[in-house]
Structures are given as C-alpha cells and as structure tokens.
CSV table of C-alpha atoms in Angstrom, one decimal:
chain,number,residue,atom,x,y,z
A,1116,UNK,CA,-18.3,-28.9,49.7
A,1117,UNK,CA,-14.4,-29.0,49.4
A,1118,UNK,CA,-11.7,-30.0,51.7
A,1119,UNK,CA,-10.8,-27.1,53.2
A,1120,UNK,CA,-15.0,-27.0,54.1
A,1121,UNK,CA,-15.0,-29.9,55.8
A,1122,UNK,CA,-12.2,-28.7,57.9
A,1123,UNK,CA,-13.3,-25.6,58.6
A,1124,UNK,CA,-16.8,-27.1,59.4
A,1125,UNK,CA,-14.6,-29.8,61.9
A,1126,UNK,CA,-12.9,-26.5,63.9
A,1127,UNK,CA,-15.9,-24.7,64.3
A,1128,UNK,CA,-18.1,-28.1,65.7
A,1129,UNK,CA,-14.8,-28.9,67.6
A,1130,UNK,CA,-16.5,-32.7,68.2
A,1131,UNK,CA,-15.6,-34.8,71.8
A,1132,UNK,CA,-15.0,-37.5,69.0
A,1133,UNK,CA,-15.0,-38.7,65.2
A,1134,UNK,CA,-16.1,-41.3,63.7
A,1135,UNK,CA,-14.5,-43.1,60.5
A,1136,UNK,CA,-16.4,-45.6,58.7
A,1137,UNK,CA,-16.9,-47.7,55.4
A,1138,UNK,CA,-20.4,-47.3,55.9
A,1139,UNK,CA,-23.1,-46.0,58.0
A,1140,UNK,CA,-26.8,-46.1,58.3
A,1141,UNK,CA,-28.5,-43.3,56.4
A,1142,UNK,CA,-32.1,-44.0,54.2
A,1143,UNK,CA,-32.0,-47.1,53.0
A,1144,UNK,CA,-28.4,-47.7,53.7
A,1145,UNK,CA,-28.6,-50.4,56.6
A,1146,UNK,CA,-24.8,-51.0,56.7
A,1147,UNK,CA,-23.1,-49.8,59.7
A,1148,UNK,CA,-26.3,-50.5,62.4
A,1149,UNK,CA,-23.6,-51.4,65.1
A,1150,UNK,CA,-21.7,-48.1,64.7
A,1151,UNK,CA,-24.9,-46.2,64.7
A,1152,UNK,CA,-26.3,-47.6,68.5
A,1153,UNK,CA,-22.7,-47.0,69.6
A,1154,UNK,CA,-22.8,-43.1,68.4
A,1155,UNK,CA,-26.4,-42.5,69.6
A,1156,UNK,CA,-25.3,-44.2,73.3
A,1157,UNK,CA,-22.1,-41.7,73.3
A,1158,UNK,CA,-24.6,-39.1,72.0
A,1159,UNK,CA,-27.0,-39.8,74.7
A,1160,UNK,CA,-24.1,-39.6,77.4
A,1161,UNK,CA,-23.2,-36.5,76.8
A,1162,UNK,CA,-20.8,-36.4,74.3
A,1163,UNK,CA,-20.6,-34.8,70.4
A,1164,UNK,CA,-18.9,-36.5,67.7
A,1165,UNK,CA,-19.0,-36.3,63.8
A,1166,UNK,CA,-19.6,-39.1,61.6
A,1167,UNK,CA,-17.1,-39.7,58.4
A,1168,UNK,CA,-18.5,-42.3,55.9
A,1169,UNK,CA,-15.9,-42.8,53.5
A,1170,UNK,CA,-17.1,-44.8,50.9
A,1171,UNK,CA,-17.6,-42.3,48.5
A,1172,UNK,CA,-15.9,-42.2,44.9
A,1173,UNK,CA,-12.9,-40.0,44.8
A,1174,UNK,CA,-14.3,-37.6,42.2
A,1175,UNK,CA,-17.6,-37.2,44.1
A,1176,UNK,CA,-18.5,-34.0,46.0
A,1177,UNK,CA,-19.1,-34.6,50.1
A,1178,UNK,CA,-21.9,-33.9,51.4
A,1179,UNK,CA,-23.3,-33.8,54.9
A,1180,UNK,CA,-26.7,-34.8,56.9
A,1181,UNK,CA,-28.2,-35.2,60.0
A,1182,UNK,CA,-29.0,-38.2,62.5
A,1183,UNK,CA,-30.5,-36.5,65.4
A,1184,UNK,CA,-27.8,-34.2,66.3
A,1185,UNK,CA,-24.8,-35.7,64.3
A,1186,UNK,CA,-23.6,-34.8,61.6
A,1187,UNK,CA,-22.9,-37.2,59.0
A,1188,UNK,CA,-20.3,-36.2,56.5
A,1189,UNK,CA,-20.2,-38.5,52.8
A,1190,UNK,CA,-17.0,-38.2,51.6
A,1191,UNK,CA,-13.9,-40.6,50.2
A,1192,UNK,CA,-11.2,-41.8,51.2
A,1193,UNK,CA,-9.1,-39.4,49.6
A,1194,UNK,CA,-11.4,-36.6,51.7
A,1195,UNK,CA,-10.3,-38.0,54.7
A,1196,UNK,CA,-7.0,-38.2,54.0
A,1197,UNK,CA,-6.9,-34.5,53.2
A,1198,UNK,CA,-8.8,-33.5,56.6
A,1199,UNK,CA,-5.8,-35.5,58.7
A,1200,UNK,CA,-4.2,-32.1,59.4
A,1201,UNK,CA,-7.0,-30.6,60.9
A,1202,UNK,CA,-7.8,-34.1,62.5
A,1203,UNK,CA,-4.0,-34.0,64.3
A,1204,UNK,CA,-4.1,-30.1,64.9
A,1205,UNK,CA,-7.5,-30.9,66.8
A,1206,UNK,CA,-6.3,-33.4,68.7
A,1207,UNK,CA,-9.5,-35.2,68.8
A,1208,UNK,CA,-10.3,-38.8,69.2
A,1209,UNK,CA,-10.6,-40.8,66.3
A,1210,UNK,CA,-12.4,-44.2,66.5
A,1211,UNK,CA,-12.6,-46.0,63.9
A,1212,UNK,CA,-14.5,-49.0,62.8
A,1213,UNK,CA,-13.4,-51.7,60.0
A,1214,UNK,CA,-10.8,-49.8,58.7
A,1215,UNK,CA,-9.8,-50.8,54.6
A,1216,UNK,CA,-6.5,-51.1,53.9
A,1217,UNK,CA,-6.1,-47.5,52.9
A,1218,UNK,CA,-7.8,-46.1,55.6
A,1219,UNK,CA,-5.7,-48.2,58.3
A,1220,UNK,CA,-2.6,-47.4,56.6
A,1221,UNK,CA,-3.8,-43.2,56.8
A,1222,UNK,CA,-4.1,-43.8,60.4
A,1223,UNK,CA,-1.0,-45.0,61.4
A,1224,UNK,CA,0.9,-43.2,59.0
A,1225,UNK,CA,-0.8,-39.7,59.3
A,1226,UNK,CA,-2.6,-39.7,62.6
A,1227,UNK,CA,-1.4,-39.8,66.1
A,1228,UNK,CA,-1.8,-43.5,67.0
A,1229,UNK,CA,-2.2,-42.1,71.2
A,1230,UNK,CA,-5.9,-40.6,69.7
A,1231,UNK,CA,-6.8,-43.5,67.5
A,1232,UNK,CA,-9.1,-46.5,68.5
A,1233,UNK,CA,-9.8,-49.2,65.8
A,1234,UNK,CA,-13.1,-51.3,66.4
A,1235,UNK,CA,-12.9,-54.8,64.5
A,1236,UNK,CA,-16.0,-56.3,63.5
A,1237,UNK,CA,-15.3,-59.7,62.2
A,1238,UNK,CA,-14.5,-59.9,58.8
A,1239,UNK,CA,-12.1,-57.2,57.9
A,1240,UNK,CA,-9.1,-59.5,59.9
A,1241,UNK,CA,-10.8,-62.9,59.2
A,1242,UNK,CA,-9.2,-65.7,56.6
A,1243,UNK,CA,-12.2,-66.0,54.1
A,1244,UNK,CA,-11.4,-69.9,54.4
A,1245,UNK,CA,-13.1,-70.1,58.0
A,1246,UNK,CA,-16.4,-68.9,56.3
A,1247,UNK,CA,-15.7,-72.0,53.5
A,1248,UNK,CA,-19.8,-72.8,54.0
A,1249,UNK,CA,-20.7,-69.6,52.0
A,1250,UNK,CA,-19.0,-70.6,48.7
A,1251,UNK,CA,-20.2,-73.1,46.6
A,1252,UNK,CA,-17.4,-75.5,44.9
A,1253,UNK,CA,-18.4,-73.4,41.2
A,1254,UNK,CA,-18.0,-69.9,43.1
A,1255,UNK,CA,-15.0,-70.5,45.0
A,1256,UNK,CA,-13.0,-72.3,42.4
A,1257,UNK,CA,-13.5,-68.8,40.0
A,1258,UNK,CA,-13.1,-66.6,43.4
A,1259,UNK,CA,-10.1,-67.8,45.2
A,1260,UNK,CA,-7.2,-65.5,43.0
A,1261,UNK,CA,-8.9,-62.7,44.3
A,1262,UNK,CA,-10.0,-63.4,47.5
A,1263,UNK,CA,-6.6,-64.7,48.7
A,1264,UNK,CA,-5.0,-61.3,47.7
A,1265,UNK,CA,-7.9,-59.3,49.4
A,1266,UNK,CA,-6.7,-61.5,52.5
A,1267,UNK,CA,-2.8,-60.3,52.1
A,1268,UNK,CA,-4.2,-56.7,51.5
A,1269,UNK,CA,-6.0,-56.5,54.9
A,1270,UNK,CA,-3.7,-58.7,56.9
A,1271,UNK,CA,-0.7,-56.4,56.0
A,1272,UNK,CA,-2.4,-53.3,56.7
A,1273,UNK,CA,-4.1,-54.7,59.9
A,1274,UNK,CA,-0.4,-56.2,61.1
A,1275,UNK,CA,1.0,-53.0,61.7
A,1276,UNK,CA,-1.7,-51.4,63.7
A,1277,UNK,CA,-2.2,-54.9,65.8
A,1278,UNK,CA,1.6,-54.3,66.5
A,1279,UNK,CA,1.3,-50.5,67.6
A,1280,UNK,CA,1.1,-50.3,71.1
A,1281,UNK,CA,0.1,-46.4,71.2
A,1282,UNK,CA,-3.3,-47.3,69.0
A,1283,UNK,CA,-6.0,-49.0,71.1
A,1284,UNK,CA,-7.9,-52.2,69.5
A,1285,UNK,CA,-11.2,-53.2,70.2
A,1286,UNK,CA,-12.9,-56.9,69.7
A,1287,UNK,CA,-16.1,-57.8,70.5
A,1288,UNK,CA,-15.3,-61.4,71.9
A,1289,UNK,CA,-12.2,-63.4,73.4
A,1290,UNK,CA,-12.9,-65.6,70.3
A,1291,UNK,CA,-12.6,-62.9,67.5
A,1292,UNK,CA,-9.6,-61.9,68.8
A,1293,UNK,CA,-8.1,-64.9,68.8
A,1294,UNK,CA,-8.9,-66.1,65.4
A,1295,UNK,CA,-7.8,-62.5,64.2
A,1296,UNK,CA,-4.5,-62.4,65.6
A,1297,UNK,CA,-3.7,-66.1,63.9
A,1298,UNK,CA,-4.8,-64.8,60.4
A,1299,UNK,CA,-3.1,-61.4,61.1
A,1300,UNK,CA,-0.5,-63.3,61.7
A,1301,UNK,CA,0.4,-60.7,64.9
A,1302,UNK,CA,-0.4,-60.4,68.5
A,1303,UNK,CA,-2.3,-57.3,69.3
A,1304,UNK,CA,-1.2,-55.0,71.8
A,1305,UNK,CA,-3.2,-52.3,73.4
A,1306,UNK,CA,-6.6,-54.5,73.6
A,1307,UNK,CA,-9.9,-54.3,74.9
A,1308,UNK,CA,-12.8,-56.9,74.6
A,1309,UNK,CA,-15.9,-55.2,74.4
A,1310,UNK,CA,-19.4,-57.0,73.3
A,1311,UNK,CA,-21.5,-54.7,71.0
A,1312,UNK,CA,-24.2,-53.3,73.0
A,1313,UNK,CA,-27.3,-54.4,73.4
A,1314,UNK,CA,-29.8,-52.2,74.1
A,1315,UNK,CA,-32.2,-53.4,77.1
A,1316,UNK,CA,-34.4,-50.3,77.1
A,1317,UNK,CA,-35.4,-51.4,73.8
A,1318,UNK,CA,-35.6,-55.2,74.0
A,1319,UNK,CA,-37.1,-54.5,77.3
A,1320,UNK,CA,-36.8,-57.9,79.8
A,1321,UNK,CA,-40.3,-60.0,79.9
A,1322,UNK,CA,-40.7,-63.5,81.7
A,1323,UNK,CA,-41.8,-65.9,79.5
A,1324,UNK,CA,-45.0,-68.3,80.9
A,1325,UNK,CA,-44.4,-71.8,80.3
A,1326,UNK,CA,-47.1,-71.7,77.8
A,1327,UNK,CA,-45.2,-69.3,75.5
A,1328,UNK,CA,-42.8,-72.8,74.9
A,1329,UNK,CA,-45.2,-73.5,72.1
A,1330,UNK,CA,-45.0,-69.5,70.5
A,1331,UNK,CA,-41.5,-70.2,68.4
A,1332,UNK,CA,-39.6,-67.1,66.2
A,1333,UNK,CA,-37.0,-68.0,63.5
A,1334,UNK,CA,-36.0,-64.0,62.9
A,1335,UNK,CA,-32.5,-63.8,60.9
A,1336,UNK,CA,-31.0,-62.4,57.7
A,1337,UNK,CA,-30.8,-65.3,55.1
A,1338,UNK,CA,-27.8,-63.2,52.9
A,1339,UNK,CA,-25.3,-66.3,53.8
A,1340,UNK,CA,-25.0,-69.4,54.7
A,1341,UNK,CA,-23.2,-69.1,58.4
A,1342,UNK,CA,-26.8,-67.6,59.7
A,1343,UNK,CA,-27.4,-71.3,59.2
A,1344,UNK,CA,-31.4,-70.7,58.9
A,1345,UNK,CA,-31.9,-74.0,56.7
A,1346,UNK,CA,-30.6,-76.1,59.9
A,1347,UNK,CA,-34.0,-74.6,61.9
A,1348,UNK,CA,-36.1,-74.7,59.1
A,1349,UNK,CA,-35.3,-78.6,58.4
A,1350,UNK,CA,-35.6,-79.0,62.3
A,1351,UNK,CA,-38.8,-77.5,62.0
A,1352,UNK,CA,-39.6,-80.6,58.5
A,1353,UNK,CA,-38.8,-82.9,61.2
A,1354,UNK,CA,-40.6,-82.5,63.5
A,1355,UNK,CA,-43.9,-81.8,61.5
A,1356,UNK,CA,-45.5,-85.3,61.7
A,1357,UNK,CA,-45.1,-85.8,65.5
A,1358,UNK,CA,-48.2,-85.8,66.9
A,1359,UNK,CA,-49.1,-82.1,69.1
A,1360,UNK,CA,-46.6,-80.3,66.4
A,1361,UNK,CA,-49.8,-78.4,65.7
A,1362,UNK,CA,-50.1,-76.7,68.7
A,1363,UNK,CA,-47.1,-74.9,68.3
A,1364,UNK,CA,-47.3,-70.9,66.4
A,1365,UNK,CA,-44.0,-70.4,64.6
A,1366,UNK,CA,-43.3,-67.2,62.9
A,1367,UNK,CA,-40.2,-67.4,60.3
A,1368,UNK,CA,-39.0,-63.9,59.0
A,1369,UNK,CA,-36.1,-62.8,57.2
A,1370,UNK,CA,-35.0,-61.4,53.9
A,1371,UNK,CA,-31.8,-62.5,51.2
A,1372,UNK,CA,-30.3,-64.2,48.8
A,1373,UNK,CA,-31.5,-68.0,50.7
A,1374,UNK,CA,-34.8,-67.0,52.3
A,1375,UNK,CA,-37.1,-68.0,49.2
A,1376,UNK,CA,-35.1,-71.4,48.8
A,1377,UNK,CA,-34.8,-72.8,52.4
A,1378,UNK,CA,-38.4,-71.6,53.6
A,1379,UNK,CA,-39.3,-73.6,50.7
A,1380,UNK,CA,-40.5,-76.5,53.0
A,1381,UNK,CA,-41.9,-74.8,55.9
A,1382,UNK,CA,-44.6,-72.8,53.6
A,1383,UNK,CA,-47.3,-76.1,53.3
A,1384,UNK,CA,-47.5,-76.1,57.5
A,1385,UNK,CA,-50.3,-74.6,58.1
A,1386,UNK,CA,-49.0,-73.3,61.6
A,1387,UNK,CA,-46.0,-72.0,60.1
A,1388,UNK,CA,-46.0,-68.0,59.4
A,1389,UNK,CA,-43.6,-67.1,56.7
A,1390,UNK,CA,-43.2,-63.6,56.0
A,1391,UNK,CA,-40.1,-62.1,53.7
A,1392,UNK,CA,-38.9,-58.6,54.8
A,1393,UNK,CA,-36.6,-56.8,57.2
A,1394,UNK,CA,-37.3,-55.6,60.3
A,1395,UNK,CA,-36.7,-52.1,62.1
A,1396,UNK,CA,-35.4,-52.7,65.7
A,1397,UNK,CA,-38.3,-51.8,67.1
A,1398,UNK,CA,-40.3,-54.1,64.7
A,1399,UNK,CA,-37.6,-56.6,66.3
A,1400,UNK,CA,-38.5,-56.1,69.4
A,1401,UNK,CA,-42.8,-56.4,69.0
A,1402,UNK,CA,-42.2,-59.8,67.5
A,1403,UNK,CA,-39.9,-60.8,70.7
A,1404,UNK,CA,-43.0,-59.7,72.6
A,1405,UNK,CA,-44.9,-61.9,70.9
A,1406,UNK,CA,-43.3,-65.3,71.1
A,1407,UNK,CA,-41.2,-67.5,73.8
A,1408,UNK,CA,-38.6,-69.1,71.9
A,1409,UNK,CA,-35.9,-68.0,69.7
A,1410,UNK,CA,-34.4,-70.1,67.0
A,1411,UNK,CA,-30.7,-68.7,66.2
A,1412,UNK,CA,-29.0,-71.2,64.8
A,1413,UNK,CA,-25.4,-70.2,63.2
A,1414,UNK,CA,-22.3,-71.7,61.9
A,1415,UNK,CA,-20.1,-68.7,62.8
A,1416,UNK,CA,-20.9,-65.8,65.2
A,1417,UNK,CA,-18.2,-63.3,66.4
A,1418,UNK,CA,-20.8,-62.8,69.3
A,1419,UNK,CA,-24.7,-63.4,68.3
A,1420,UNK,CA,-26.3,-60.2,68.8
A,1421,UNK,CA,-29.7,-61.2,67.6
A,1422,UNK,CA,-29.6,-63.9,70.0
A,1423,UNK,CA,-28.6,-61.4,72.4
A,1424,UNK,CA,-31.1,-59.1,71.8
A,1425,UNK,CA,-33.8,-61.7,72.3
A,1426,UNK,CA,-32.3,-62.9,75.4
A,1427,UNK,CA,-32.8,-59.4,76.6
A,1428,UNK,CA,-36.2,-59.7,76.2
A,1429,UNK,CA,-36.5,-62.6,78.2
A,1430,UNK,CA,-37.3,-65.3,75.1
A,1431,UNK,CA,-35.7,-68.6,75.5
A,1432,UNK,CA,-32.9,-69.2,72.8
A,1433,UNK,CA,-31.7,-72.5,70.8
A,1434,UNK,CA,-28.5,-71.8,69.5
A,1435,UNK,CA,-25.4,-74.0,68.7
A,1436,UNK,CA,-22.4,-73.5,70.7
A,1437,UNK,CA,-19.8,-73.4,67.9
A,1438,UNK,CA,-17.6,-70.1,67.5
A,1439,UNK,CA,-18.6,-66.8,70.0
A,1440,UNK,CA,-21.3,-68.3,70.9
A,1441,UNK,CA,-20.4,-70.0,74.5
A,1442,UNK,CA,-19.1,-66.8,75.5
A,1443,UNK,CA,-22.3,-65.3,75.4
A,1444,UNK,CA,-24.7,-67.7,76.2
A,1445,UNK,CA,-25.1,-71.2,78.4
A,1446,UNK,CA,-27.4,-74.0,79.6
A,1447,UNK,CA,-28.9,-71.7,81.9
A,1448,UNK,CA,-30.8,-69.9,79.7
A,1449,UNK,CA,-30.7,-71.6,76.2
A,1450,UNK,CA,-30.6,-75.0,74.6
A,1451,UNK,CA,-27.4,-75.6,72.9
A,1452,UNK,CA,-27.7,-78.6,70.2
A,1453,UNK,CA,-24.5,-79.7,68.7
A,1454,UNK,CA,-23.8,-77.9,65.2
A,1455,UNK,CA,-25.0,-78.8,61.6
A,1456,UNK,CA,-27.2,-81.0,62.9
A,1457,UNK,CA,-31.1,-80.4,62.3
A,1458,UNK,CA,-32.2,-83.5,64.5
A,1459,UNK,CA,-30.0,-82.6,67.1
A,1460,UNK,CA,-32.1,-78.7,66.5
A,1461,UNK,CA,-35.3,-80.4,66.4
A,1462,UNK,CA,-34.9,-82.4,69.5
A,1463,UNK,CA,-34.0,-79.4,71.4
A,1464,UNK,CA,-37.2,-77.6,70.3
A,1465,UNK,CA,-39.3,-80.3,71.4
A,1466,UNK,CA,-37.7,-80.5,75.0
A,1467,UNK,CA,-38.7,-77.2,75.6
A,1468,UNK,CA,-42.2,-78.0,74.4
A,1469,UNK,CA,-42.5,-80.6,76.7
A,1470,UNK,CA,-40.8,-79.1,79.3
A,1471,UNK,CA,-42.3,-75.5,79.4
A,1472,UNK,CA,-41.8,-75.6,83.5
A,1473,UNK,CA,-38.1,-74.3,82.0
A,1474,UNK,CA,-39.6,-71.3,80.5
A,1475,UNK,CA,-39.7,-69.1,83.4
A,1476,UNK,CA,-36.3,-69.3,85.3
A,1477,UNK,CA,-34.7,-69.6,81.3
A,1478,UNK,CA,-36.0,-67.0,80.5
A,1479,UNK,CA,-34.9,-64.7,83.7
A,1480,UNK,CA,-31.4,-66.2,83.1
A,1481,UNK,CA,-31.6,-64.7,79.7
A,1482,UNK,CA,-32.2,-61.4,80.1
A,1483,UNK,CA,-30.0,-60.9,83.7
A,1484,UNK,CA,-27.0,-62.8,81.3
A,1485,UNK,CA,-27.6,-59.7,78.8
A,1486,UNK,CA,-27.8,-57.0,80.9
A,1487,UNK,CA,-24.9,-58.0,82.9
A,1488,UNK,CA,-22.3,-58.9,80.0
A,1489,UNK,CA,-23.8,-56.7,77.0
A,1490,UNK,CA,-26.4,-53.7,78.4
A,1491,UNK,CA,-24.6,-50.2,79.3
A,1492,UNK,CA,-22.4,-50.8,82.1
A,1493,UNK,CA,-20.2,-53.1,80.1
A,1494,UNK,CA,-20.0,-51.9,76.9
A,1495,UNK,CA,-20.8,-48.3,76.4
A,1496,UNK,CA,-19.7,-46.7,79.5
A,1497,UNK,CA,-16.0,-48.3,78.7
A,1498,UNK,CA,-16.0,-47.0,75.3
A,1499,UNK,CA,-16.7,-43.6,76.5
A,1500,UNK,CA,-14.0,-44.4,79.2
A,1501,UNK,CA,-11.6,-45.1,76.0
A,1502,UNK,CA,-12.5,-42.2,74.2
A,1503,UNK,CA,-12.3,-39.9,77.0
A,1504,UNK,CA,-8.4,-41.5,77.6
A,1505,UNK,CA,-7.8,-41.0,74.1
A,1506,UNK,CA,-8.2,-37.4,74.6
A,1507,UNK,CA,-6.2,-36.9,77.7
C-alpha cells in the first residue's frame, strides 16, 4: 500500500477521528493498552476513528488490520508525514498520544494545531534523572551521553507544542503535569487533566468480607525498578515468622526483567503462590475476584492504574503515597505506608489482618473513589467532548 492508498483509503472512511501513535496493541504487541481502551470507549460511543501506528521502518510497505471495527494502519513516520495533506484537507481530529520528536514537530509544523490534541503519558516529557532507581551505578555511568541528549530532543520538540495555545494537551494527573512543565522547561497552555480510564464494567465493584483480609494479590509488571515489587515481597520475608502468617493466601504474579530475582525469597513459603506470566484484563480481573487485598507498592506512578483497577473491584489497596498516587487514592480506602520502606509495608499488611472489620467500608470507598474520579463520566465522555470541539 502506498501513500496516495492510504489517503485515498482516509477520504473514503472519512473517520470522526485519528489516532497517531508509537505503538499500539496488535498480536503480541502489548504497547499502547491505554490508547486501545480509549479508542474502543470512543468506538463504543458512537464515534469512527482510524488508528496510525507509526513505528514502522521508513522503507517498509504499510499495511492495515482490524480491531473490531478500526482500522489499524502500520506505517512510518515518513507515511504519516506524507498523509498530512489529506489529514488538513479532511479537517479531521487528530489526537495524538506520546508524540517522538519527529512526529511532534509534523504536527505543529504541518497540521492545524485547532484539530490536534496531544495525550502525554509520562515519560516522553519526564527528566530520566527522576526515575534514577532504574539505573544501576555500571549502566548509568555508560548511558548518561545519550540519555541526556534524548532529554534535549524531546524537551525541544515538546516546548513548542506546550507553548501553542491552539493545540490541546492532555495529562493524566495534576502531578504529571507539573513535573512535565519543569523538565519542559515551559508552561502548558490549552490543558486538560484527565485520568486514564478505568473500566468498571470490567473490574466490576465487589464488597470485600472481612475475611478476605487474609486473601492478599501482589499483581504487577516487574520490567523496572519504580513498580517497586521487591519492597512487598521483602514486606512479605518479614513478616513470615510471626505467628498466624500462615493463615494468610497470597498470590504474587508478574513477568520481567526482576520477577525471577526478587520473588526469590517468597518461593520457600509454602502459602505463597508464585506464578511468572502476564495477564489479559480479564485474567486481571478473575484474580481481583479472588482476593481482598491488593499490594501496589511504587516508587513513581503518573496515576496507578493497576491500583485503580483493583479499587474498582472493591479490593483493599496498600500503596505508598509518593508521586500521583495521593491524587488518586486516600486513607479511606487504602493503607498508605511511607515509601522504600518494607517494614513500614509489612506493618500495614498486618493491620488489615488484624483489623479485617475495615474490609467492608474500604473496600466500598474504593470502588465509589474509582467510579467517581476514573470510570466514564470523567474521563471518556470529556475526551469525546474534546474531540468533538476539535472538529467544530
């Protein structure tokens, strides 16, 4: 499929929106899962929209396929830059998510900014420096040439669109904004805070019985260090030799780089479940069922949606209240130990195991905090309102 295809293709769909991003859920492609839930919602409204991924090599041919009834178009950057004509001519909305420097740069330069909404996830306008806990001493010392220019590269092309006032921005916390705009180095104008949904038809709401305090769920990526597993999993060391530790049924489950070194020391108790592998939403949302309390420890969150989606389905969470997370989350309906501390953790899983009277009204306080801040009312019916502006 050429260019002019893809245009042609573009008029004759004539979408209510496009989509343009690095990456996008497709076989056994998991990057992009945010972007996906957002499309499907829009979908599910009402609306049409195509799907650019534009992480292909310049010299390779685009191809498109199918999620549901969405067409998802593989192309490069250089395919997207050719389809801009079409893309102005059409006057549709273009929202797009963690733009590269290229791609940002295309937008302001050869799209109309009045039709463009940028979504920024986290790291494509954050200082590599605030994430210092992922490096080790050897890797950052070899790293750090190249890592500080990949910060000029996306602060300069992100510094320009922060500064347009006709190009909407979109963060998904008061605290990710603020952090961006100091390593930006600009104030964004044009700016809405929306959390990433969180789907509460799916992690349906469930009041947890106060015997459910002793059914625990560690259920996280392990890929970096800022998921901050190895806090919970020592917690978990710690306690092991109190006596009624036993009682408890903790599932631990997770894949990457860490998971085979920090679960390490969980794997002799004999209550402890360790299983190694990802999980499907829905796979997600069956082991909610299943247990009462959620261990989501972190050392950086730009909002915690795992935590998030748990609390929709009513578990108890014990979190640390560093970064996005108090903005999304409380002492109404999680326990909050200070950071990098696994006593501090551990402690806070044995309060609710001795207090499991807390379960119920927790967990009710989870799930109404979720729906209120983060299910559809919030979140997807005012991107549709934005897209629908953009096409005014």
């Amino acid at each position: 499929m050429t260019s002019g295809n893809l245009a042609a293709e573009l008029r004759a769909e004539s979408p209510d929106f496009i989509v343009l991003a690095p990456g996008y859920p497709r076989g056994t492609s998991t990057g992009g899962e945010f972007i996906r839930t957002r499309v499907q919602a829009y979908v599910a409204a009402g609306l049409s929209g195509h799907v650019y991924e534009y992480r292909a090599p310049s010299d390779a041919a685009p191809f498109t396929l199918h999620d549901g009834s969405t067409p998802i178009t593989v192309t490069s950057a250089d395919g997207i830059e050719a389809l801009a004509p079409t893309l102005r001519e059409l006057g549709v909305p273009v929202l797009a998510h963690s733009p590269t420097p290229r791609m940002a740069e295309l937008l302001r330069t050869e799209l109309c900014g009045s039709r463009v909404a940028v979504w920024y996830h986290g790291y494509e306008v954050r200082d590599y420096r605030r994430l210092m806990c992922n490096f080790s001493p050897t890797k950052i010392a070899g790293s750090r040439p190249g890592l500080d220019q990949m910060n000029r590269d996306r602060f300069a092309a992100a510094r320009p669109i922060f500064e347009d006032p006709a190009i909407t921005k979109v963060f998904v916390s008061q605290f990710q904004r603020g952090y961006s705009e100091f390593d930006v180095g600009a104030t964004a104008e044009n700016v809405h805070v929306i959390p990433n949904h969180i789907d509460t038809d799916l992690y349906r709401a469930r009041e947890r019985a106060p015997e459910e305090a002793r059914r625990i769920l560690l259920l996280r990526s392990f890929a970096t260090r800022n998921y901050a597993n190895d806090i919970a999993l020592r917690a978990l060391e710690i306690l092991a030799p109190r006596r009624g530790f036993d009682q408890l049924e903790i599932t631990v489950r997770g894949f990457g780089l860490h998971f085979q070194r920090e679960v390490t020391g969980v794997r002799a108790l004999r209550n402890v479940r360790v299983q190694e592998g990802y999980s499907s939403p829905v796979e997600m949302a069956m082991l909610h069922y299943d247990h009462g309390v959620f261990l989501c420890p972190t050392r950086f969150d730009t909002q915690g949606v795992m935590l998030g989606e748990a609390m929709a389905s009513g578990m108890v969470g014990i979190t640390n209240p560093v970064a996005a997370i108090p903005e999304f989350t409380d002492e109404t309906c999680s326990l909050l130990p200070r950071g990098d501390d696994p006593l501090a953790f551990a402690e806070a899983i044995w309060h609710i195991f001795t207090h499991p009277e807390l379960m119920p009204v927790m967990s009710r306080n989870a799930a109404a905090r979720v729906e209120e801040q983060c299910g559809r009312a919030a979140t997807v019916d005012r991107e549709i309102t934005i897209i629908r502006s953009l096409a005014a």
